[in-house]
CSV table of C-alpha atoms in Angstrom, one decimal:
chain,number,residue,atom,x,y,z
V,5,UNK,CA,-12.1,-12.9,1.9
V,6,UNK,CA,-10.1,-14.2,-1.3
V,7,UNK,CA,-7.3,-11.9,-3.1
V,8,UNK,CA,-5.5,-12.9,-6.3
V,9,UNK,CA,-3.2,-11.8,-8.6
V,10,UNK,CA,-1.8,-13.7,-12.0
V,11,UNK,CA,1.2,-14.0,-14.0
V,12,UNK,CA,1.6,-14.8,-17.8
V,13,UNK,CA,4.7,-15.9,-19.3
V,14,UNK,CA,6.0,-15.8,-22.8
V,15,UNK,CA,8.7,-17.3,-24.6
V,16,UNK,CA,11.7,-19.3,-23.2
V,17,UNK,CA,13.8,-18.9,-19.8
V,18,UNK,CA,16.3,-16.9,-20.4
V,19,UNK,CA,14.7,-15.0,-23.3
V,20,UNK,CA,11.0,-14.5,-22.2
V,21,UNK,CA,9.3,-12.2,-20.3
V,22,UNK,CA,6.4,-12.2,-17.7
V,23,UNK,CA,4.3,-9.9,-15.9
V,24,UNK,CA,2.7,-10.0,-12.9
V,25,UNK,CA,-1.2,-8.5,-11.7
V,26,UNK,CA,-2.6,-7.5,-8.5
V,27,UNK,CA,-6.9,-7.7,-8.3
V,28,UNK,CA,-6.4,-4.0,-6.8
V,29,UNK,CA,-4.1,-3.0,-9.5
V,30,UNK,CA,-1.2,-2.1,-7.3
V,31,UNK,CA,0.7,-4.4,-9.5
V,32,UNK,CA,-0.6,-4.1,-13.1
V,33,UNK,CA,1.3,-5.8,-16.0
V,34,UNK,CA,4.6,-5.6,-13.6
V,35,UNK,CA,7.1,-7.2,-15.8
V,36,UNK,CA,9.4,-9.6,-14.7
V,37,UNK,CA,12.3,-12.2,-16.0
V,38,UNK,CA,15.8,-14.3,-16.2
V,39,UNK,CA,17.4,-10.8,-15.9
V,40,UNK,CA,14.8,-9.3,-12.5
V,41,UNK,CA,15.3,-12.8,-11.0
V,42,UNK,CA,18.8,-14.3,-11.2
V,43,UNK,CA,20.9,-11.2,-12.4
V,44,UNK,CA,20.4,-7.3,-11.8
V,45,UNK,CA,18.0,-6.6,-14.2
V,46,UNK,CA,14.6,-4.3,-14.1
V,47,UNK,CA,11.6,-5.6,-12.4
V,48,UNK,CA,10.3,-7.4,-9.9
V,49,UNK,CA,10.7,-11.4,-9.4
V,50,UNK,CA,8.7,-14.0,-6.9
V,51,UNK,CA,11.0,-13.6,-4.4
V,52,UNK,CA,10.9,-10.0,-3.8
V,53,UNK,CA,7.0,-10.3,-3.4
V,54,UNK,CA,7.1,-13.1,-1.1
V,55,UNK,CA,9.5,-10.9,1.2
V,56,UNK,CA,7.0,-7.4,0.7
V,57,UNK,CA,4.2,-9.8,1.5
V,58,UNK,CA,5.9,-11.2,4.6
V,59,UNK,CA,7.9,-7.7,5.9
V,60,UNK,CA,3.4,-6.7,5.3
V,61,UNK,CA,1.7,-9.0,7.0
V,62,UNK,CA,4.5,-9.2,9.9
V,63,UNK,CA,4.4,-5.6,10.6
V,64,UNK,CA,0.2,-5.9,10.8
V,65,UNK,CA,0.5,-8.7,12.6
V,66,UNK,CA,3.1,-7.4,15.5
V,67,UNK,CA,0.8,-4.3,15.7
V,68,UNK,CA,-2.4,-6.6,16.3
V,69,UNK,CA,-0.2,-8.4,18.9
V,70,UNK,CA,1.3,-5.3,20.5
V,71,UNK,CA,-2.0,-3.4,21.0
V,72,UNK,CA,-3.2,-7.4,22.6
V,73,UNK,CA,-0.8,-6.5,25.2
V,74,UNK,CA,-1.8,-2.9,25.9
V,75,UNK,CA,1.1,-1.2,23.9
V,76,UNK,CA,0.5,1.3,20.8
V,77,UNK,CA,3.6,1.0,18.2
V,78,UNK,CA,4.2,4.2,17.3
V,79,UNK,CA,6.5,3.3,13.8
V,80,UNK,CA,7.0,-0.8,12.8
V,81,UNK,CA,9.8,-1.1,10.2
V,82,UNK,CA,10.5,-4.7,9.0
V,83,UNK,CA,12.9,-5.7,5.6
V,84,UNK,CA,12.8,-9.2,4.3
V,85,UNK,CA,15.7,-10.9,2.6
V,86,UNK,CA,14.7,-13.8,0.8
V,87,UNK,CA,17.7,-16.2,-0.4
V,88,UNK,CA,17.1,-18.1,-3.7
V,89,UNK,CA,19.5,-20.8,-3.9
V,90,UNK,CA,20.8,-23.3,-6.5
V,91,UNK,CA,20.0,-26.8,-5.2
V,92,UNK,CA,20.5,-29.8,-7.7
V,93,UNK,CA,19.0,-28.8,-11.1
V,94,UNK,CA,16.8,-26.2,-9.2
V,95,UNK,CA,17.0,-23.7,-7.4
V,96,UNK,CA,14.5,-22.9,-3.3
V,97,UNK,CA,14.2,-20.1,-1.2
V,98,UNK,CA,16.2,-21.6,1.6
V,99,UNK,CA,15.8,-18.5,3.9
V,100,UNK,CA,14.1,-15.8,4.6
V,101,UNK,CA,15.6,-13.4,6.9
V,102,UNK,CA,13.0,-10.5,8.8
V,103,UNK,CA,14.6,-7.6,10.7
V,104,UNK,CA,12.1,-5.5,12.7
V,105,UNK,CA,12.9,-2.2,14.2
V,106,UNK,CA,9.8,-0.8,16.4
V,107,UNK,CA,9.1,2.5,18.5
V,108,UNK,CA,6.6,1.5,21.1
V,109,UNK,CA,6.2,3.3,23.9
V,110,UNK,CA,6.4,1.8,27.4
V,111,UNK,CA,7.3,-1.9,26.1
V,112,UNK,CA,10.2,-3.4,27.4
V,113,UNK,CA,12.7,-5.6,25.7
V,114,UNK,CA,11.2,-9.1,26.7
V,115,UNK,CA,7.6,-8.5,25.9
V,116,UNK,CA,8.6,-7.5,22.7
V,117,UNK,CA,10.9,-10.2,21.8
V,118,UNK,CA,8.1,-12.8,23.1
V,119,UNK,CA,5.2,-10.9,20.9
V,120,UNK,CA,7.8,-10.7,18.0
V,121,UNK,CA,8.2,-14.2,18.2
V,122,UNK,CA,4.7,-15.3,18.2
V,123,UNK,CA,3.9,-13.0,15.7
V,124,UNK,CA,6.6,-14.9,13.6
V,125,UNK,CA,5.0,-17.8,13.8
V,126,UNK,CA,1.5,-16.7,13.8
V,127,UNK,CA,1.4,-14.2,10.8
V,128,UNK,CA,-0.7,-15.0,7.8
V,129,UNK,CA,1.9,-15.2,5.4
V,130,UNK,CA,4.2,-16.9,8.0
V,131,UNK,CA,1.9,-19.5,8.2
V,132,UNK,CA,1.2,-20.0,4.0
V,133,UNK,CA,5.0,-20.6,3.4
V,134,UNK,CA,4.3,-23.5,5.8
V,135,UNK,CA,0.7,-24.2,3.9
V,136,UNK,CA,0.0,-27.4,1.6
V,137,UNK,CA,-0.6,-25.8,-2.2
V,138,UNK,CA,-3.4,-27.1,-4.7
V,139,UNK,CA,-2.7,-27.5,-8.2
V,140,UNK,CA,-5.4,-27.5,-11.0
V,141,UNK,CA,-3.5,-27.7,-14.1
V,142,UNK,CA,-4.8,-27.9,-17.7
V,143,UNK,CA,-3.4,-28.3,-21.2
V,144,UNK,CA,-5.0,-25.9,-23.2
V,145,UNK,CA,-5.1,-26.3,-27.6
């Protein structure tokens, strides 16, 4: 199975704009810049998508993990909060912090820590923002 999405950019930093495309069109043309990123402006940013995509594949992946162990989650609710920090001339997501509140009957507090942790560490998207990235770049005229 392969998924993708694209981003096209236009102009400078500060005064260009972006947008950003899902293959299912979820995300079509979503636009995105200095303002969505760094300040409080509209749109969406990186950062933001990397925490819907984790808070996702987390709450898939505890239900997988739960219903390994016998136990049906009846509701799974998980926020991200990814921090983009200024390092150097840059700026990295230093953390990203994953709260999980779950209704599952007939668990008890320990299972579900150890499941929650596993499934931490074991998610998809856990595992990608641990992954070595390929670059094919080109110049174009």
């Amino acid at each position: 199975m392969k998924k993708s999405a694209s981003a096209t950019w236009t102009g400078g930093l500060k005064d260009g704009q972006g947008t950003i495309s899902t293959q299912t069109g979820v995300l079509r043309e979503a636009p995105f810049g200095f303002k969505s990123r760094f300040e409080d402006g509209p749109g969406t940013n990186p950062e933001e998508l990397i925490g819907a995509a984790l808070a996702g594949c987390f709450s898939m992946a505890l239900s997988l993990g739960l219903g390994n162990a016998g136990l049906t989650p009846e509701r799974i609710d998980t926020k991200a909060q990814v921090t983009l920090d200024k390092q150097g001339d840059g700026f990295a997501i230093t953390t990203i912090a994953l709260n999980c509140r779950a209704r599952v009957p007939g668990a008890d507090a320990d299972t579900f820590q150890r499941i929650a942790q596993e499934t931490k560490q074991g998610c998809p998207v856990s595992k990608v923002l641990r992954a070595d990235i390929s670059l094919d770049a080109a110049l174009e005229s």
